[in-house]
XYZ file of C-alpha atoms in Angstrom:
713
model
C 6.839 175.384 -35.389
C 3.585 174.357 -33.817
C 2.837 170.970 -32.434
C -0.386 169.136 -31.949
C 0.235 169.027 -28.205
C 0.488 172.839 -27.811
C 2.929 174.461 -25.312
C 3.155 176.361 -21.936
C 5.254 179.374 -21.339
C 8.012 179.192 -18.687
C 5.982 181.375 -16.317
C 2.954 179.107 -16.663
C 5.083 176.018 -16.112
C 6.479 177.540 -12.885
C 3.000 178.369 -11.553
C 1.763 174.864 -12.385
C 4.723 173.281 -10.618
C 4.206 175.336 -7.480
C 0.491 174.608 -7.398
C 1.086 170.896 -7.876
C 3.569 170.744 -5.009
C 1.195 172.556 -2.671
C -1.643 170.260 -3.620
C 0.488 167.150 -3.052
C 1.535 168.380 0.362
C -2.055 169.092 1.252
C -3.300 165.693 0.170
C -0.432 163.860 1.841
C -1.605 165.228 5.192
C -5.223 164.183 4.578
C -6.654 160.803 5.627
C -5.547 157.951 3.475
C -7.901 156.767 0.816
C -9.845 159.944 0.704
C -8.570 160.767 -2.778
C -7.071 158.470 -5.452
C -3.443 158.747 -6.444
C -1.884 160.034 -8.641
C -3.446 163.433 -8.249
C -4.541 163.823 -11.819
C -5.523 160.270 -12.701
C -9.064 161.383 -13.521
C -8.158 164.772 -14.851
C -5.855 165.109 -17.917
C -4.818 168.586 -18.728
C -4.820 169.424 -22.391
C -3.888 172.750 -23.855
C -5.017 174.155 -27.141
C -2.817 173.627 -30.201
C -0.658 176.398 -31.477
C -2.596 178.941 -33.368
C -5.893 177.702 -31.997
C -8.131 179.733 -29.823
C -8.404 178.826 -26.153
C -12.135 178.600 -26.567
C -12.014 176.111 -29.387
C -14.209 173.029 -29.185
C -11.267 170.647 -28.928
C -10.358 172.059 -25.499
C -11.086 169.483 -22.752
C -13.202 170.630 -19.776
C -12.031 170.010 -16.212
C -14.213 167.265 -14.907
C -14.473 166.448 -11.167
C -15.985 163.131 -10.116
C -16.802 161.769 -6.682
C -15.610 158.396 -5.416
C -19.068 156.986 -5.966
C -18.826 157.693 -9.669
C -21.772 160.085 -9.533
C -21.583 163.285 -11.464
C -20.922 166.297 -9.252
C -21.755 169.753 -10.396
C -18.636 171.858 -10.527
C -18.603 174.846 -8.239
C -17.965 178.253 -9.809
C -14.277 179.257 -10.015
C -13.275 175.641 -9.408
C -13.607 175.978 -5.669
C -14.887 172.441 -5.334
C -18.111 171.168 -3.924
C -19.233 169.694 -0.686
C -16.566 167.503 0.927
C -13.697 168.876 -1.161
C -10.602 170.793 -0.099
C -11.312 173.980 -2.097
C -9.503 175.508 -5.036
C -6.218 174.156 -6.261
C -4.313 177.310 -5.345
C -5.783 177.495 -1.833
C -3.305 176.837 0.995
C -3.696 176.253 4.719
C -1.668 179.358 5.551
C -3.771 181.860 7.532
C -4.320 185.146 5.784
C -2.765 188.135 7.446
C -4.776 191.351 7.887
C -2.659 194.442 7.589
C -4.114 197.247 9.704
C -2.000 199.728 7.721
C -3.682 198.682 4.489
C -5.831 201.535 3.074
C -8.575 198.957 2.471
C -8.404 197.626 6.068
C -11.844 196.811 7.526
C -12.045 196.241 11.249
C -15.044 193.986 10.680
C -12.707 191.398 9.181
C -10.839 191.048 12.478
C -11.557 187.757 14.270
C -13.776 188.018 17.323
C -12.124 187.783 20.744
C -13.879 187.083 24.057
C -12.910 189.650 26.669
C -13.335 188.542 30.329
C -15.320 190.973 32.533
C -14.700 191.146 36.296
C -17.697 189.886 38.265
C -18.279 191.882 41.488
C -18.367 189.768 44.675
C -20.949 191.172 47.172
C -18.895 189.940 50.134
C -15.754 191.719 48.913
C -17.747 194.916 48.398
C -19.181 194.593 51.918
C -15.747 194.095 53.492
C -14.371 197.171 51.734
C -17.347 199.274 52.820
C -17.153 198.318 56.512
C -13.471 199.243 56.675
C -14.343 202.861 55.887
C -17.191 202.790 58.451
C -14.830 201.494 61.149
C -12.096 203.984 60.288
C -14.578 206.857 60.483
C -15.905 205.585 63.815
C -12.407 205.394 65.290
C -11.886 209.006 64.207
C -15.200 210.471 65.427
C -16.354 208.090 68.166
C -19.965 208.613 67.014
C -21.821 205.369 67.726
C -25.087 206.571 66.205
C -23.477 207.420 62.859
C -21.671 204.081 62.722
C -24.914 202.212 63.468
C -26.776 204.238 60.832
C -24.080 203.632 58.186
C -24.064 199.910 58.868
C -27.843 199.769 58.692
C -27.867 201.652 55.363
C -25.192 199.339 53.977
C -27.640 196.432 54.142
C -26.290 192.917 53.571
C -27.254 191.989 57.112
C -26.297 188.361 56.473
C -22.647 189.503 56.273
C -22.608 191.299 59.649
C -20.538 188.520 61.227
C -17.650 189.706 59.034
C -18.149 193.215 60.425
C -17.557 191.780 63.917
C -14.348 190.137 62.759
C -13.063 193.219 60.937
C -13.914 195.604 63.798
C -12.182 193.526 66.462
C -9.157 192.638 64.322
C -8.603 196.306 63.413
C -8.964 197.389 67.048
C -6.543 194.697 68.235
C -3.733 196.355 66.301
C -4.450 199.810 67.751
C -4.390 201.601 71.104
C -6.559 200.915 74.150
C -8.834 203.778 73.131
C -9.851 201.998 69.918
C -10.246 198.673 71.743
C -12.626 200.294 74.216
C -14.497 202.010 71.365
C -14.876 198.680 69.553
C -16.396 197.045 72.651
C -18.764 199.966 73.169
C -19.879 199.818 69.527
C -20.531 196.066 69.682
C -22.683 196.536 72.772
C -24.617 199.352 71.076
C -25.215 197.350 67.874
C -26.281 194.194 69.730
C -29.817 193.083 68.774
C -30.723 196.468 67.245
C -28.489 196.218 64.170
C -26.624 192.924 64.557
C -28.500 189.855 65.757
C -27.209 187.784 68.716
C -26.513 184.829 66.413
C -24.342 187.008 64.156
C -22.430 188.314 67.167
C -21.779 184.705 68.162
C -20.763 183.662 64.651
C -18.506 186.706 64.329
C -16.573 185.719 67.433
C -16.397 182.119 66.195
C -14.625 183.141 62.985
C -12.382 185.415 65.048
C -11.359 182.446 67.183
C -10.812 180.338 64.078
C -8.488 183.002 62.644
C -6.585 183.511 65.919
C -3.554 181.660 64.510
C -3.331 184.124 61.611
C -3.847 187.126 63.899
C -1.046 185.939 66.175
C 1.408 186.229 63.267
C 0.891 190.003 63.022
C -0.067 190.814 66.646
C 2.282 189.428 69.282
C -0.200 189.396 72.191
C -3.197 188.486 70.036
C -4.279 185.660 72.364
C -4.516 187.914 75.416
C -6.206 190.785 73.563
C -8.769 188.525 71.897
C -9.419 186.823 75.249
C -10.181 190.220 76.735
C -12.590 191.012 73.876
C -14.426 187.734 74.504
C -14.554 188.406 78.259
C -15.833 191.931 77.643
C -18.561 190.566 75.370
C -19.648 188.179 78.144
C -19.614 190.966 80.752
C -21.608 193.225 78.411
C -24.174 190.427 77.921
C -23.732 190.208 74.165
C -22.283 186.690 74.474
C -23.682 184.088 76.889
C -21.206 182.410 79.276
C -22.135 179.085 77.657
C -20.486 180.349 74.445
C -17.054 179.461 75.851
C -17.957 175.809 76.422
C -19.591 175.401 73.017
C -16.771 177.126 71.155
C -14.163 174.952 72.863
C -15.785 171.828 71.453
C -15.508 173.193 67.915
C -11.840 174.198 68.114
C -8.721 171.993 68.129
C -6.950 172.008 71.493
C -3.683 172.975 69.808
C -5.173 176.077 68.166
C -4.706 179.654 69.316
C -8.486 180.025 69.485
C -8.632 177.331 72.165
C -5.915 179.172 74.103
C -7.973 182.361 73.849
C -10.959 180.698 75.517
C -8.772 179.229 78.265
C -7.254 182.649 78.950
C -10.725 184.203 79.040
C -11.909 181.760 81.692
C -8.809 181.672 83.896
C -7.489 185.228 83.722
C -10.646 187.291 83.414
C -14.025 185.721 84.105
C -12.909 183.778 87.183
C -11.132 186.736 88.861
C -12.744 188.564 91.834
C -14.742 191.593 90.702
C -14.057 190.465 87.151
C -16.785 192.689 85.685
C -15.132 195.864 86.928
C -11.693 194.558 85.962
C -12.738 193.795 82.394
C -14.767 196.974 81.883
C -11.914 199.185 83.084
C -9.049 197.303 81.416
C -8.969 199.694 78.458
C -9.794 202.823 80.441
C -13.586 202.582 80.591
C -15.787 205.211 79.005
C -13.497 208.164 79.768
C -10.250 206.487 78.580
C -8.280 208.645 81.080
C -8.997 209.275 84.733
C -8.983 212.591 86.554
C -6.097 211.393 88.722
C -4.013 210.564 85.644
C -4.583 214.005 84.123
C -3.714 215.766 87.373
C -0.552 213.688 87.718
C 0.505 214.480 84.147
C -0.069 218.197 84.751
C 1.977 218.123 87.956
C 4.811 216.227 86.233
C 5.020 218.545 83.233
C 5.020 221.669 85.458
C 7.834 220.330 87.642
C 9.807 219.326 84.558
C 9.293 222.833 83.161
C 10.572 224.447 86.390
C 13.707 222.325 86.109
C 14.311 222.878 82.376
C 12.773 226.308 81.760
C 11.673 225.188 78.256
C 8.322 226.940 77.771
C 7.898 225.625 74.220
C 8.180 222.019 75.378
C 5.803 222.683 78.288
C 3.194 224.160 75.938
C 3.531 221.167 73.667
C 2.910 218.805 76.592
C -0.155 220.802 77.661
C -1.483 220.644 74.113
C -0.929 216.872 73.905
C -3.056 216.303 77.002
C -6.078 216.988 74.797
C -8.224 218.316 77.677
C -8.728 221.972 76.798
C -11.773 222.112 79.077
C -9.493 221.135 82.006
C -6.778 223.761 81.460
C -7.989 225.621 84.544
C -6.282 222.821 86.478
C -2.992 223.728 84.761
C -3.448 227.359 85.870
C -4.313 226.418 89.441
C -1.441 223.958 89.869
C 1.017 226.340 88.225
C 0.103 229.129 90.656
C 0.338 226.773 93.641
C 3.785 225.675 92.443
C 4.826 229.336 92.177
C 3.787 229.804 95.804
C 5.589 226.672 96.985
C 8.830 227.384 95.061
C 9.343 231.137 95.214
C 12.247 231.029 92.755
C 9.939 229.433 90.173
C 7.465 232.333 90.109
C 9.038 234.172 87.102
C 9.093 230.933 85.083
C 5.475 230.132 85.960
C 4.253 233.612 85.014
C 6.205 233.366 81.740
C 4.594 230.013 80.895
C 1.075 231.203 81.638
C 1.631 234.348 79.594
C 2.909 232.424 76.557
C 0.091 229.859 76.838
C -2.426 232.707 76.880
C -0.850 234.560 73.940
C -0.774 231.366 71.839
C -4.439 230.745 72.614
C -3.510 227.470 74.281
C -5.252 228.460 77.535
C -8.395 230.509 76.956
C -9.253 233.598 79.005
C -12.200 231.795 80.621
C -9.994 228.864 81.647
C -7.398 231.289 82.990
C -9.992 233.134 85.077
C -11.484 229.856 86.274
C -8.071 228.646 87.417
C -7.539 231.823 89.458
C -11.075 231.581 90.883
C -10.591 227.971 91.990
C -7.332 228.852 93.697
C -9.006 231.752 95.468
C -11.735 229.440 96.779
C -9.163 227.036 98.235
C -6.908 229.645 99.843
C -8.095 228.772 103.354
C -7.023 225.158 102.945
C -3.865 226.130 101.086
C -2.863 228.495 103.913
C -2.417 225.432 106.154
C 0.542 224.366 104.001
C 1.625 227.790 102.722
C 0.975 230.412 105.458
C 1.506 233.330 103.054
C -0.804 231.887 100.383
C -3.366 234.718 100.571
C -0.836 237.537 100.323
C 1.020 235.753 97.503
C -2.218 235.271 95.574
C -3.096 238.950 96.000
C 0.280 239.884 94.535
C -0.035 237.499 91.575
C -3.421 238.784 90.395
C -2.287 242.382 89.616
C 0.784 241.073 87.794
C -1.347 238.836 85.581
C -3.797 241.653 84.843
C -1.028 244.158 84.070
C 0.630 241.720 81.629
C -2.681 241.197 79.838
C -3.243 237.451 80.313
C -5.899 237.756 83.031
C -9.090 239.741 82.474
C -9.219 242.925 84.544
C -12.804 242.143 85.521
C -11.545 239.252 87.650
C -10.609 241.405 90.621
C -13.970 243.172 90.688
C -16.053 240.050 90.099
C -14.196 238.048 92.722
C -14.908 240.704 95.350
C -18.585 240.931 94.439
C -18.975 237.167 94.320
C -17.334 236.847 97.695
C -19.923 239.126 99.231
C -22.861 237.658 97.326
C -21.919 234.078 98.179
C -21.342 234.632 101.888
C -23.032 231.652 103.490
C -25.113 231.537 106.559
C -23.091 230.338 109.535
C -25.532 227.516 110.196
C -25.254 226.165 106.641
C -21.479 226.533 106.686
C -21.224 224.610 109.959
C -23.502 221.893 108.575
C -21.319 221.464 105.489
C -18.172 221.177 107.592
C -19.806 218.567 109.812
C -21.188 216.421 107.002
C -17.860 216.350 105.157
C -16.319 214.767 108.252
C -19.254 212.345 108.578
C -18.989 211.294 104.914
C -15.223 210.767 105.136
C -15.700 208.569 108.203
C -18.375 206.580 106.361
C -16.064 205.981 103.395
C -13.525 204.559 105.845
C -15.848 202.509 108.063
C -18.764 201.599 105.763
C -20.992 201.920 108.864
C -24.428 203.098 107.690
C -26.194 202.993 111.115
C -23.438 205.158 112.625
C -23.779 207.728 109.826
C -27.554 207.874 110.302
C -27.102 208.449 114.050
C -24.589 211.236 113.326
C -27.026 212.982 110.980
C -29.831 212.696 113.493
C -27.565 214.200 116.158
C -26.955 217.246 113.941
C -30.698 217.894 114.000
C -30.833 219.802 110.697
C -33.218 217.809 108.459
C -33.922 220.923 106.358
C -30.388 220.604 104.972
C -30.790 216.996 103.805
C -30.567 218.022 100.109
C -27.232 219.713 100.846
C -25.978 216.470 102.408
C -26.978 214.522 99.285
C -25.173 216.991 97.037
C -22.023 216.832 99.164
C -22.149 213.017 99.356
C -22.330 212.495 95.595
C -19.836 215.272 94.806
C -17.252 213.730 97.131
C -17.951 210.224 95.786
C -17.556 211.305 92.141
C -13.993 212.430 92.780
C -13.089 209.070 94.330
C -12.897 205.459 93.220
C -15.721 203.110 92.273
C -15.849 201.713 95.810
C -16.927 205.084 97.237
C -19.428 205.631 94.411
C -21.014 202.281 95.152
C -21.086 203.098 98.877
C -22.780 206.445 98.138
C -25.562 204.739 96.157
C -26.103 202.152 98.886
C -26.175 204.899 101.535
C -28.702 206.869 99.494
C -31.009 203.848 99.492
C -30.644 203.480 103.267
C -31.218 207.196 103.941
C -34.388 207.145 101.848
C -35.703 204.347 104.015
C -34.659 205.864 107.343
C -34.681 209.685 107.391
C -34.756 211.222 103.892
C -38.006 211.987 102.086
C -38.376 211.702 98.323
C -38.595 215.480 98.203
C -35.211 215.768 99.942
C -33.631 213.486 97.345
C -35.279 215.261 94.407
C -34.105 218.661 95.687
C -30.607 217.309 96.303
C -30.325 216.077 92.708
C -31.657 219.401 91.413
C -28.911 221.216 93.334
C -26.357 218.802 91.893
C -27.542 219.243 88.318
C -27.751 223.017 88.573
C -24.045 223.077 89.460
C -23.120 220.333 86.935
C -21.046 222.676 84.765
C -18.945 223.767 87.734
C -18.563 220.165 88.864
C -17.319 219.250 85.380
C -14.408 221.654 85.815
C -13.007 219.405 88.554
C -14.310 216.025 87.386
C -13.811 215.206 83.702
C -16.686 212.737 83.379
C -19.102 214.469 85.775
C -22.084 214.367 83.408
C -21.865 210.596 82.886
C -21.272 209.968 86.591
C -24.311 212.054 87.587
C -26.456 210.219 85.034
C -25.393 206.912 86.582
C -26.256 208.141 90.092
C -29.687 209.288 88.886
C -30.414 206.051 87.035
C -29.148 203.963 89.947
C -31.492 205.852 92.307
C -34.442 204.818 90.115
C -33.303 201.179 89.992
C -32.919 201.167 93.802
C -36.494 202.529 94.203
C -35.148 205.714 95.766
C -36.765 207.664 92.924
C -39.452 206.754 90.427
C -39.196 207.579 86.701
C -41.739 210.360 87.185
C -39.275 212.109 89.514
C -36.851 212.438 86.584
C -39.457 214.457 84.707
C -39.969 216.619 87.800
C -36.229 217.211 88.089
C -35.880 217.963 84.372
C -38.743 220.487 84.463
C -36.889 222.596 87.047
C -33.713 222.888 84.954
C -32.883 225.120 82.003
C -33.804 223.335 78.713
C -30.345 223.328 77.117
C -28.122 223.198 80.179
C -25.711 220.421 81.098
C -28.069 219.193 83.833
C -30.933 218.644 81.381
C -28.642 216.593 79.158
C -27.677 214.504 82.202
C -31.345 213.775 82.944
C -31.901 212.676 79.340
C -28.857 210.434 79.598
C -30.246 208.873 82.795
C -33.540 208.103 81.022
C -31.617 206.375 78.227
C -29.685 204.268 80.726
C -32.897 203.148 82.415
C -34.554 202.303 79.092
C -31.615 200.187 77.898
C -31.692 196.401 77.730
C -30.833 194.702 81.048
C -30.784 198.160 82.661
C -31.369 196.872 86.182
C -28.489 194.417 86.158
C -26.100 196.797 84.413
C -26.802 199.734 86.738
C -26.606 197.652 89.897
C -23.040 196.721 88.958
C -22.087 199.981 87.230
C -19.385 200.564 89.863
C -18.313 196.983 90.307
C -21.070 195.563 92.503
C -19.864 195.240 96.060
C -22.794 195.829 98.386
C -24.772 197.458 95.600
C -25.556 194.308 93.666
C -26.575 192.629 96.937
C -29.648 194.885 97.196
C -31.264 193.019 94.326
C -29.783 189.718 95.381
C -30.954 190.227 98.966
C -34.594 190.276 97.856
C -34.225 186.759 96.478
C -32.377 185.575 99.580
C -35.021 187.043 101.895
C -37.798 185.313 99.975
C -35.989 181.969 100.089
C -35.224 182.100 103.812
C -38.856 183.022 104.608
C -40.175 180.204 102.429
C -37.829 177.759 104.141
C -38.931 178.973 107.582
C -42.616 178.859 106.619
C -42.282 175.229 105.484
C -41.037 174.126 108.896
C -37.675 175.770 109.323
C -35.976 176.540 112.633
C -36.609 179.996 114.108
C -33.011 180.528 115.218
C -31.677 179.566 111.788
C -33.995 182.048 110.065
C -32.754 184.834 112.363
C -29.167 183.887 111.598
C -29.848 184.052 107.845
C -31.279 187.561 108.254
C -28.211 188.535 110.263
C -25.893 187.053 107.608
C -27.375 189.312 104.954
C -25.440 192.139 106.593
C -27.910 194.771 105.399
C -29.693 196.145 108.500
C -30.923 199.152 106.515
C -32.811 196.711 104.263
C -34.617 194.712 106.977
C -37.862 196.498 106.179
C -37.962 194.166 103.161
C -37.991 191.199 105.577
C -40.978 192.725 107.383
C -42.852 193.413 104.161
C -42.295 189.977 102.630
C -43.075 188.214 105.917
C -46.445 189.990 106.222
C -47.352 189.325 102.574
C -46.459 185.655 102.966
C -48.537 185.443 106.161
C -51.532 186.829 104.248
C -51.056 184.480 101.287
C -50.380 181.315 103.292
C -52.785 182.232 106.115
C -49.987 181.266 108.475
C -49.373 183.562 111.428
C -46.115 181.776 112.209
C -44.377 184.700 110.511
C -45.394 186.930 113.418
C -43.341 184.764 115.741
C -40.285 185.346 113.566
C -40.824 189.114 113.573
C -41.277 189.079 117.352
C -37.949 187.282 117.902
C -36.141 189.587 115.436
C -37.550 192.627 117.269
C -36.674 191.295 120.726
C -33.071 190.580 119.642
C -32.708 194.018 118.074
C -32.186 192.413 114.692
C -35.034 194.493 113.210
C -35.314 198.010 114.660
C -38.566 199.855 115.312
C -37.771 202.168 112.360
C -37.321 199.208 110.021
C -40.446 197.540 111.377
C -42.493 200.700 110.867
C -41.057 201.139 107.365
C -42.064 197.588 106.429
C -45.650 198.110 107.617
C -45.757 201.455 105.796
C -44.719 199.845 102.518
C -47.510 197.268 102.887
C -50.002 200.036 103.563
C -48.862 202.059 100.525
C -49.273 199.038 98.221
C -52.569 197.822 99.675
C -54.615 198.514 96.515
C -52.381 196.293 94.386
C -52.108 193.666 97.110
C -55.902 193.420 97.399
C -56.114 192.258 93.780
C -54.266 189.048 94.711
C -55.445 188.699 98.329
C -59.109 189.761 98.668
C -59.010 190.023 102.479
C -55.584 191.732 102.550
C -56.871 194.892 104.231
C -58.628 192.941 106.975
C -55.552 190.857 107.679
C -53.311 193.921 107.621
C -55.444 195.713 110.222
C -55.154 192.645 112.438
C -51.357 192.639 112.066
C -51.177 196.355 112.857
C -53.126 195.904 116.086
C -50.906 192.984 117.033
C -47.721 194.989 116.272
C -48.936 197.958 118.297
C -49.605 195.733 121.292
C -46.099 194.295 121.018
C -44.547 197.754 120.627
C -43.117 197.128 117.160
C -44.368 200.364 115.592
C -43.705 204.047 116.124
C -46.513 206.072 117.698
C -46.827 208.205 114.562
C -47.856 205.135 112.560
C -50.858 204.421 114.818
C -52.868 207.547 113.984
C -52.567 207.106 110.247
C -53.502 203.450 110.500
C -56.407 204.281 112.715
C -57.765 206.589 110.056
C -57.362 203.869 107.487
C -58.998 201.309 109.744
C -61.975 203.514 110.503
C -62.499 204.113 106.808
C -62.397 200.410 106.186
C -64.918 199.770 108.918
C -67.188 202.504 107.581
C -66.995 200.998 104.129
C -68.086 197.612 105.418
């Protein structure tokens, strides 16, 4: 039976109950007073009567009113209008998108922000320089490293390159430390600015505490890097004082600077000490290689292990010096007769493995043959033993059969004239005595007593060859002697011809001296710095050599050394200074003592200062500067000084003549500053001739010059 109120089915009642509960929960969480309570106070739900259509006119519409009482237009589907909470059945539960749903649309997925990594230019730079440094340590090619760094750009980050290079080298061998210092010197100013070099070392000092955690002797190593930078002129000495002020006294960086000052830069001959601490440019000396070869051969004779001996030879890494292994092995076979079979076995195996090349083998035999006369003093049967070893080596196939024929032909072709041979024997003795006594005047007298000036180039070649196989002291002494000989008895032509002879035999010299090419380049460059040669002489020397030979490369290297920054200072101390650096320093001292004497100084004191210089071969500079000063100041008091020096034997007649000759040669330039220089010079020459200061040979040439001057006036 129907009722006027109508009815709901059980299913509809359940849906209504659920919706009502959800709505109440939603409203209870909303701000108070936003909606009136109860929920349906303004909305009464009426259902149609039984038997009536749901669309009948007595059905009540759902009316929604705002709090203000204004009529609000109902949104379609009952979703509510502005400021409402949506449809009655809406909930605050987030909808879940099922990606396995056939109707799944990826566009419905909520957007997510994905973070992208931003590249840091500094990090990229640091990674790039690591590969550049690693490659440089492998190849040793400075030019490639400089080019790669230049192409990398980011020049404002180069201070971090300094830090990375030094810190990587600190944890490696001495070879890499030396390479790092060489690279820094090469990059200075050209690729990396001086301020960046300074800043790079500052951050190194600041990170010294961290470096000390991984590297036990970090303080000492970093101190040596700083000292090397000062010696190489890429850091000023004042850097130490300034950096100390910026670092805490308790820091490792402060300790580094203290170690640099006390242990390195304040030591005698500190420049040589620092530059050679990591082995210098060659990393291993000739003496060290020879000692290692001798040790491994003696160990082999005791053990008989040829495989181990070959491994040791290979590890030396001096394949171009294997002729020394051959020579010393043969000498050992002569000294210890029972060791001959073992020695021949080793040389045979080394040849068959390709460890010692046929050319190195032949060169070793040739060098031993050349020294048989000297060797016979210790081993009387040396010649007969050598003659027995050669056929054995040829028959076993590890010495070229052409050796016996070529050695005989060469012996006949290279037979020296007795006069030249005697000269060479004499000069070797003279040079050895000079290396012991350091007495230049005595050496000059000995050469003059020989009376063979035509062989002066041979003397120069022998001098430098002997010096190259000795220590830096003898090399420095050879350069100083060369300067003195040029002043006293050697002509420029003698010196040019001597260097040509040296460079023509450079490849043979390199067989005995590992770093011969670099050493010869230093001797050539030093000769230019010492005014023994002029740069034009290098072109003359280079033109007389084969274009692609070792000597031509040495000349090019010498030009590069001269063109480098601070070339004069670097070359004057290339072998540690000693008397060599004093040549440049003496010029300043001579000028100061003459100025002091000219301003009213005591004659005896001036003579004592000249004597204290200890460079009698350089007194021509005193004569030259005294005459120039007399012309400039118009003060003939300088002549009194020269007279006393001559009377006391302080300045010899040769030195006096040389000083006047140098003035005469530079007269054209001198006349630009002193208009009456030629007139004054002629007066001084006449005065000197009356006093007997000058050699007779100087008078005729001056007379010609004087007559020309008179004719011109």
